[in-house]
Coordinates of C-alpha atoms and ligand atoms in Angstrom, one line a residue:
M222 CA 20.6 -24.4 13.1
A223 CA 20.0 -25.4 9.5
K224 CA 18.7 -22.5 7.3
I225 CA 15.2 -22.6 6.0
K226 CA 15.1 -23.4 2.3
M227 CA 13.1 -21.6 -0.4
T228 CA 11.9 -23.2 -3.6
T229 CA 10.8 -20.2 -5.7
P230 CA 12.5 -16.8 -5.6
L231 CA 11.0 -13.7 -4.2
V232 CA 11.3 -10.6 -6.4
E233 CA 13.4 -8.2 -4.5
L234 CA 13.3 -4.5 -5.4
D235 CA 16.0 -2.4 -3.7
G236 CA 15.6 1.3 -3.3
D237 CA 17.1 4.6 -2.0
E238 CA 18.6 6.5 0.9
M239 CA 17.9 5.5 4.5
T240 CA 15.5 2.7 3.5
R241 CA 18.2 1.3 1.3
V242 CA 20.5 1.2 4.3
L243 CA 17.9 -0.4 6.5
W244 CA 17.0 -2.9 3.6
K245 CA 20.5 -4.4 3.7
A246 CA 20.6 -4.4 7.5
I247 CA 17.2 -6.2 7.8
K248 CA 18.4 -8.9 5.4
D249 CA 21.8 -9.3 7.1
I250 CA 20.5 -9.2 10.7
L251 CA 17.0 -10.6 10.6
I252 CA 16.6 -12.8 7.5
E253 CA 19.7 -14.3 6.1
P254 CA 20.9 -15.9 9.3
Y255 CA 17.8 -18.1 9.3
V256 CA 16.6 -18.4 5.7
E257 CA 18.6 -19.4 2.6
L258 CA 17.1 -16.4 0.9
K259 CA 16.4 -16.9 -2.8
T260 CA 15.6 -13.7 -4.5
E261 CA 15.6 -12.3 -8.0
Y262 CA 17.2 -8.9 -7.3
Y263 CA 16.4 -5.6 -9.1
D264 CA 18.1 -2.5 -8.0
L265 CA 15.6 0.3 -8.2
G266 CA 18.0 2.8 -6.6
L267 CA 17.9 6.0 -8.6
E268 CA 21.4 5.6 -10.0
E269 CA 20.5 2.2 -11.6
R270 CA 17.2 3.6 -12.9
E271 CA 19.3 6.3 -14.6
R272 CA 21.9 3.8 -15.9
T273 CA 19.2 1.6 -17.4
A274 CA 16.9 4.4 -18.6
D275 CA 14.3 3.0 -16.1
K276 CA 14.3 -0.4 -17.8
V277 CA 15.1 -2.0 -14.4
T278 CA 11.7 -0.8 -13.1
T279 CA 9.7 -2.4 -16.0
D280 CA 11.9 -5.6 -15.7
A281 CA 11.1 -5.8 -12.0
A282 CA 7.3 -5.4 -12.7
E283 CA 7.6 -8.2 -15.3
A284 CA 9.3 -10.4 -12.7
I285 CA 6.5 -9.9 -10.2
K286 CA 4.1 -10.9 -12.9
K287 CA 6.2 -14.1 -13.5
Y288 CA 6.8 -15.1 -9.9
G289 CA 3.7 -13.7 -8.2
V290 CA 5.3 -12.1 -5.1
G291 CA 7.6 -9.1 -4.7
V292 CA 9.0 -7.0 -1.9
K293 CA 10.0 -3.4 -2.5
C294 CA 12.1 -0.8 -0.7
A295 CA 11.1 2.8 -0.8
T296 CA 12.4 4.7 -3.8
I297 CA 12.9 8.3 -4.7
T298 CA 10.4 9.8 -7.1
P299 CA 12.5 12.4 -8.9
N300 CA 11.6 16.0 -8.9
A301 CA 13.5 19.0 -10.2
Q302 CA 15.8 19.0 -7.2
R303 CA 16.6 15.3 -7.5
V304 CA 17.4 15.7 -11.2
E305 CA 20.0 18.2 -10.2
E306 CA 21.3 16.1 -7.2
Y307 CA 21.6 12.9 -9.1
K308 CA 22.5 14.5 -12.5
L309 CA 19.6 12.7 -14.1
S310 CA 19.1 12.7 -17.9
K311 CA 15.3 12.7 -17.3
M312 CA 12.8 13.1 -14.5
W313 CA 12.0 9.4 -14.3
K314 CA 8.5 8.5 -13.4
S315 CA 7.5 7.2 -10.0
P316 CA 8.5 3.5 -9.8
N317 CA 5.4 2.8 -7.8
G318 CA 3.3 4.3 -10.6
T319 CA 5.0 2.3 -13.2
I320 CA 4.6 -1.0 -11.3
R321 CA 1.0 -0.3 -10.4
A322 CA 0.2 0.4 -14.1
A323 CA 2.1 -2.7 -15.3
L324 CA 0.2 -4.9 -12.8
D325 CA -3.1 -2.9 -13.1
G326 CA -3.0 -3.2 -9.3
T327 CA -4.7 -1.7 -6.3
V328 CA -2.9 -0.5 -3.2
F329 CA -4.0 -1.8 0.2
R330 CA -2.7 0.1 3.2
A331 CA -2.7 -1.5 6.7
P332 CA -1.3 -0.2 10.0
V333 CA 0.8 -2.4 12.2
L334 CA -0.8 -2.4 15.7
V335 CA 1.3 -2.6 18.8
D336 CA 0.1 -3.0 22.4
G337 CA 1.1 0.3 24.0
I338 CA 0.4 2.5 21.0
D339 CA -3.3 3.0 20.9
P340 CA -5.3 4.3 17.9
L341 CA -6.9 7.7 18.5
V342 CA -10.3 5.9 18.1
G343 CA -10.5 3.8 21.3
N344 CA -12.7 1.0 20.0
W345 CA -10.3 0.2 17.0
K346 CA -8.7 -3.0 18.2
K347 CA -7.7 -4.5 14.9
P348 CA -6.2 -2.9 11.8
I349 CA -8.5 -1.3 9.2
T350 CA -7.1 -1.8 5.7
I351 CA -8.0 0.8 3.1
A352 CA -8.0 0.1 -0.7
R353 CA -8.1 3.1 -3.0
H354 CA -9.2 2.8 -6.6
A355 CA -6.3 4.5 -8.4
Y356 CA -7.9 5.3 -11.7
G357 CA -10.1 8.1 -13.0
D358 CA -12.8 10.2 -11.4
V359 CA -11.7 13.7 -10.5
Y360 CA -8.0 12.8 -10.8
S361 CA -8.4 12.8 -14.6
G362 CA -11.3 15.1 -14.7
V363 CA -11.8 18.0 -17.1
E364 CA -13.0 21.3 -15.8
A365 CA -14.1 24.6 -17.2
Y366 CA -15.3 27.9 -16.2
V367 CA -18.6 28.6 -17.9
P368 CA -19.5 32.2 -18.5
E369 CA -23.1 33.5 -18.3
G370 CA -25.3 31.9 -21.0
G371 CA -23.0 28.9 -21.4
K372 CA -24.4 25.5 -22.4
V373 CA -22.5 22.2 -22.0
Y374 CA -23.0 19.4 -24.5
L375 CA -22.0 15.7 -24.7
E376 CA -21.1 14.3 -28.1
L377 CA -22.2 10.7 -28.6
P378 CA -20.7 8.1 -31.0
G379 CA -22.2 8.9 -34.4
G380 CA -22.0 12.6 -33.8
D381 CA -25.3 13.3 -32.0
K382 CA -25.1 15.9 -29.3
I383 CA -27.2 16.1 -26.1
M384 CA -27.2 19.1 -23.9
I385 CA -26.2 18.1 -20.4
K386 CA -26.5 21.5 -18.7
D387 CA -27.8 24.9 -19.6
L388 CA -26.3 26.9 -16.8
P389 CA -28.7 29.6 -15.5
S390 CA -25.7 31.9 -14.6
A391 CA -21.9 31.9 -14.8
G392 CA -20.2 29.0 -12.9
V393 CA -18.0 26.0 -13.2
I394 CA -18.4 22.5 -14.7
Q395 CA -16.5 19.3 -14.2
A396 CA -16.5 16.1 -16.3
V397 CA -15.1 12.9 -14.9
H398 CA -15.0 9.3 -16.2
N399 CA -14.2 5.8 -15.3
L400 CA -14.0 2.6 -17.2
D401 CA -15.8 -0.7 -16.7
K402 CA -12.5 -2.6 -17.0
S403 CA -10.7 -0.5 -14.4
I404 CA -13.6 -0.9 -12.0
A405 CA -13.7 -4.6 -12.6
G406 CA -9.9 -4.9 -12.0
F407 CA -10.3 -2.9 -8.8
A408 CA -13.1 -5.2 -7.7
R409 CA -11.1 -8.4 -8.4
S410 CA -8.0 -7.0 -6.5
C411 CA -10.2 -6.3 -3.5
F412 CA -11.9 -9.7 -3.5
N413 CA -8.5 -11.4 -3.9
Y414 CA -6.9 -9.5 -1.1
A415 CA -9.9 -10.2 1.2
L416 CA -9.5 -13.9 0.5
S417 CA -5.8 -13.7 1.0
T418 CA -6.0 -12.0 4.4
K419 CA -9.4 -13.7 5.4
Q420 CA -11.0 -10.3 6.2
D421 CA -14.4 -9.0 5.4
L422 CA -14.6 -6.6 2.5
W423 CA -16.6 -3.4 2.7
F424 CA -17.3 -1.2 -0.4
S425 CA -19.0 2.2 -0.3
T426 CA -20.1 4.7 -2.9
K427 CA -22.9 7.3 -3.1
D428 CA -25.1 5.4 -5.5
T429 CA -28.3 7.0 -4.2
I430 CA -27.2 10.4 -5.5
S431 CA -25.0 9.2 -8.4
K432 CA -27.6 6.8 -9.9
I433 CA -25.6 6.0 -13.0
Y434 CA -21.9 6.7 -12.2
D435 CA -21.5 5.3 -8.7
H436 CA -24.2 2.8 -9.3
R437 CA -22.0 1.3 -12.1
F438 CA -19.3 0.7 -9.4
K439 CA -21.9 -1.0 -7.1
D440 CA -23.2 -3.2 -10.0
I441 CA -19.8 -4.3 -11.2
F442 CA -18.7 -5.3 -7.7
A443 CA -22.0 -7.2 -7.2
E444 CA -21.8 -9.0 -10.5
I445 CA -18.2 -10.1 -10.1
Y446 CA -18.9 -11.1 -6.5
E447 CA -21.8 -13.3 -7.4
A448 CA -20.1 -14.9 -10.5
E449 CA -16.6 -15.5 -9.2
Y450 CA -16.2 -15.0 -5.4
R451 CA -19.4 -15.8 -3.4
D452 CA -18.5 -19.5 -3.0
K453 CA -14.9 -18.7 -2.0
F454 CA -16.0 -16.1 0.5
E455 CA -18.5 -18.4 2.1
A456 CA -15.9 -21.2 2.3
A457 CA -13.4 -18.8 3.9
G458 CA -16.1 -17.5 6.4
I459 CA -15.8 -13.9 5.2
E460 CA -18.4 -11.4 4.0
Y461 CA -18.7 -8.9 1.2
F462 CA -20.7 -5.9 2.4
Y463 CA -21.8 -2.9 0.3
T464 CA -23.1 0.3 1.9
L465 CA -23.4 4.1 1.3
I466 CA -20.2 6.0 1.9
D467 CA -21.7 8.1 4.8
D468 CA -23.1 5.0 6.4
A469 CA -19.7 3.4 6.0
V470 CA -17.9 6.3 7.7
A471 CA -20.3 5.9 10.7
R472 CA -19.8 2.2 10.9
V473 CA -16.0 2.4 10.6
M474 CA -15.9 4.8 13.5
R475 CA -18.0 2.5 15.7
S476 CA -16.2 -0.7 14.6
S477 CA -13.5 -2.6 16.3
G478 CA -11.6 -2.9 12.9
G479 CA -10.4 -6.1 11.2
F480 CA -11.8 -5.5 7.7
I481 CA -10.9 -4.0 4.3
W482 CA -12.6 -0.9 3.2
A483 CA -12.6 -0.3 -0.5
C484 CA -13.1 3.2 -1.6
K485 CA -13.4 5.2 -4.9
N486 CA -10.4 7.3 -5.8
Y487 CA -11.3 10.5 -3.9
D488 CA -12.8 8.8 -0.9
G489 CA -9.7 6.6 -0.6
D490 CA -7.4 9.6 -0.9
V491 CA -9.1 11.4 2.0
M492 CA -9.9 8.4 4.2
S493 CA -6.5 6.8 4.0
D494 CA -4.9 10.0 5.5
M495 CA -7.6 10.0 8.2
L496 CA -6.9 6.3 9.1
A497 CA -3.1 6.6 8.9
T498 CA -3.2 9.5 11.4
A499 CA -5.7 7.8 13.7
F500 CA -3.6 4.7 13.8
G501 CA -0.6 6.7 15.0
S502 CA 2.4 6.7 12.6
L503 CA 3.3 6.6 9.0
A504 CA 6.4 4.5 9.9
M505 CA 4.0 1.7 11.1
M506 CA 2.0 1.7 7.9
T507 CA 2.4 -1.2 5.4
S508 CA 1.3 -1.2 1.8
V509 CA 0.5 -4.1 -0.6
L510 CA -0.1 -3.8 -4.3
V511 CA -2.5 -6.5 -5.5
S512 CA -3.2 -7.2 -9.2
P513 CA -6.6 -8.5 -10.4
D514 CA -5.1 -11.8 -11.2
G515 CA -3.6 -12.2 -7.7
K516 CA 0.1 -11.0 -7.9
F517 CA 1.4 -9.3 -4.7
E518 CA 4.0 -6.6 -4.0
Y519 CA 4.7 -5.7 -0.4
E520 CA 6.3 -2.4 0.8
A521 CA 6.3 0.2 3.6
A522 CA 4.0 3.2 3.0
H523 CA 6.6 5.8 3.9
G524 CA 9.3 7.2 1.7
T525 CA 13.1 7.0 1.8
V526 CA 13.4 9.1 5.0
T527 CA 15.8 11.6 3.4
R528 CA 16.5 13.7 6.5
H529 CA 17.7 10.6 8.4
Y530 CA 19.9 9.5 5.5
Y531 CA 21.8 12.8 5.4
K532 CA 22.5 12.4 9.1
H533 CA 23.6 8.8 8.5
L534 CA 26.0 10.0 5.8
K535 CA 27.5 12.5 8.2
G536 CA 28.2 9.6 10.6
E537 CA 25.6 10.7 13.0
A538 CA 23.4 8.2 14.9
T539 CA 19.9 7.7 13.5
S540 CA 16.8 6.2 14.9
T541 CA 14.8 5.3 11.8
N542 CA 11.8 3.0 12.3
S543 CA 12.1 -0.2 10.2
V544 CA 8.9 -1.8 11.3
A545 CA 6.9 -1.2 8.1
T546 CA 9.9 -2.5 6.0
I547 CA 10.3 -5.6 8.2
F548 CA 6.5 -6.3 7.9
A549 CA 6.8 -5.9 4.1
W550 CA 9.5 -8.6 4.1
A551 CA 7.4 -10.8 6.4
G552 CA 4.3 -10.4 4.3
A553 CA 6.1 -11.3 1.1
I554 CA 7.9 -14.3 2.7
R555 CA 4.5 -15.5 4.1
K556 CA 2.8 -15.2 0.7
R557 CA 5.7 -17.0 -1.0
A558 CA 5.6 -19.7 1.6
E559 CA 1.8 -20.1 1.2
L560 CA 2.0 -20.4 -2.6
D561 CA 4.9 -22.9 -2.3
G562 CA 3.3 -24.9 0.6
N563 CA 6.5 -24.2 2.7
A564 CA 5.3 -24.4 6.4
E565 CA 8.7 -23.7 7.9
L566 CA 9.1 -20.5 5.9
E567 CA 5.5 -19.4 6.8
S568 CA 6.3 -19.9 10.4
F569 CA 9.5 -17.8 10.1
A570 CA 7.4 -14.9 8.8
D571 CA 5.1 -15.2 11.8
K572 CA 8.1 -15.3 14.2
L573 CA 9.7 -12.3 12.5
E574 CA 6.6 -10.2 13.0
K575 CA 6.1 -11.4 16.6
A576 CA 9.7 -10.7 17.6
T577 CA 9.3 -7.2 16.2
L578 CA 6.1 -6.5 18.1
D579 CA 7.5 -8.1 21.3
T580 CA 10.5 -5.9 21.2
I581 CA 8.4 -2.8 21.0
E582 CA 5.9 -4.0 23.5
S583 CA 8.6 -4.7 26.1
G584 CA 9.9 -1.1 25.7
T585 CA 12.6 -1.1 23.1
M586 CA 11.7 1.1 20.1
T587 CA 12.9 3.8 17.7
K588 CA 12.6 7.3 18.9
D589 CA 9.6 8.2 16.8
L590 CA 7.4 5.8 18.8
V591 CA 8.6 6.8 22.3
G592 CA 6.2 9.7 22.6
L593 CA 3.2 7.6 21.5
F594 CA 3.9 4.6 23.8
R595 CA 1.8 4.2 26.9
K596 CA 1.8 0.9 28.7
E597 CA 1.6 0.3 32.5
G598 CA 4.9 -1.0 33.9
V599 CA 6.9 -0.4 30.7
T600 CA 9.1 2.6 30.3
P601 CA 9.9 3.1 26.6
V602 CA 13.5 3.4 25.6
G603 CA 14.4 5.0 22.2
V604 CA 17.3 3.2 20.5
G605 CA 19.2 3.6 17.2
S606 CA 18.3 2.2 13.8
F607 CA 20.7 -0.8 14.1
E608 CA 20.3 -1.4 17.9
F609 CA 16.6 -1.8 17.2
L610 CA 17.3 -4.6 14.6
E611 CA 19.8 -6.3 17.0
A612 CA 17.1 -6.3 19.7
I613 CA 14.7 -8.0 17.4
A614 CA 17.3 -10.5 16.4
K615 CA 17.9 -11.4 20.0
R616 CA 14.2 -12.4 20.4
L617 CA 14.1 -14.1 17.0
Ligands
LIG161 P1 9.3 10.2 4.1 O1 10.5 9.6 3.6 O2 8.2 9.3 4.4 O3 9.7 11.0 5.4 C1 9.0 12.1 5.9 C2 9.3 12.2 7.4 O4 8.4 11.3 8.1 C3 10.7 11.9 7.8 O5 11.6 12.9 7.7 C4 10.5 11.5 9.2 O6 10.3 12.6 10.1 C5 9.2 10.7 9.2 N1 9.4 9.3 8.8 C6 8.9 8.6 7.7 N2 9.3 7.4 7.8 C7 9.9 7.2 8.9 C8 10.6 6.1 9.5 N3 10.5 4.8 8.9 N4 11.2 6.2 10.7 C9 11.2 7.4 11.3 N5 10.6 8.5 10.8 C10 10.0 8.4 9.6 O7 8.7 11.3 3.1 P2 9.5 12.5 2.3 O8 10.6 13.0 3.1 O9 8.4 13.3 1.8 O10 10.1 11.8 1.0 C11 11.4 11.3 0.9 C12 11.6 10.6 -0.4 O11 10.8 9.4 -0.4 C13 11.2 11.4 -1.7 O12 12.2 11.4 -2.6 C14 9.9 10.7 -2.2 O13 9.9 10.7 -3.6 C15 10.1 9.3 -1.7 N6 8.8 8.5 -1.4 C16 8.8 7.2 -1.8 C17 7.7 6.5 -1.5 C18 7.7 5.0 -1.9 O14 8.7 4.6 -2.5 N7 6.7 4.3 -1.6 C19 6.6 7.0 -0.8 C20 6.7 8.3 -0.4 C21 7.8 9.1 -0.7 P3 11.4 13.3 10.9 O15 12.4 13.9 9.9 O16 10.7 14.4 11.6 O17 12.1 12.3 11.8
LIG162 MG1 -4.4 11.9 0.5

């Protein structure tokens, strides 16, 4: 069989530990036998970040801006213990944080659904994708304990002061902020991702209580939608829907899924963990970073699976789930194919995903899924990390 050709390179961001081992195996076993893979390769493994004083991360972010599509392996975010372990000269920042800041992007998390692993909410039949605004609010809030008799003022440009609260007794106060431009970037990333995946977009805040702060979010979304996206949404047959956060929660629970839910920073923090748990497994959760001007970076939501890596290094068998990383590759390949009008490559991405799902649905899976799998007539069998990839390759 002739290999499928690519015209534009994908930006490939390699990573650390067990996911780095799987990264190579996925390419060797599932992609390169079929595709003449063209990538611009950046090694974000911790050793290379140390060697380049983390320049490799910013270079990779620039490459995503240039080419428009990247795929990233999980990476170590150094802490004190990693500084010791890797003899680092500095506690380098989280690569995800650096790339997200460079692209001014929003992260969308979506579960991979498999027939046989049912979400805890019985009526969820399609994935629910959650988008969390990753700027401001309580995450960069300022707080203070205010003793009895304390008054809190706000200083305006020009030096005028207004009193915002004269506390009747001792207590606490919190000041939070957000920026129009950050909210607008968040809105555009959400509208772009909805168009890209042809799913409805829901957005929720508490604007009835927060009549200026949350209302600003609601207004900015509405203005950008009317001015830039309404026509495109109508042409794509999708909808933008705004509602109050508590109404959204009730509707999400009753829904059958298949939409994107955009949340403010705190709501997204809490709700993404709720959704991930209800959909079954972190190892089946994918993540896409989307910039306001439509650049895409695909990855798995989980980390580098350190515990499995140490087993692997000792020569012990592992059963690490590669589904989210395979779907990250498939997502990036599909997006690249769409942008290049490469139908053969697009169809390969579909087949790669289908072969992966079919493998699990017919009973071959990594051990983390065995306990979750329930399907009549199919007895789940847990296999090793590489056997799982070989089983997918057979179907592919
Ligand atoms: P983790 O790598 O996600 O793993 C936590 C545990 O979850 C694993 O030990 C394993 O449980 C289970 N698990 C996660 N992914 C799995 C998979 N694909 N297959 C099977 N089991 C899986 O989180 P962590 O141990 O907290 O973090 C490890 C490193 O990853 C850290 O250095 C952190 O900085 C980094 N990290 C990177 C990213 C990223 O790049 N996006 C995200 C999060 C964390 P069992 O051990 O019980 O089998
Ligand atoms: Mg959280």
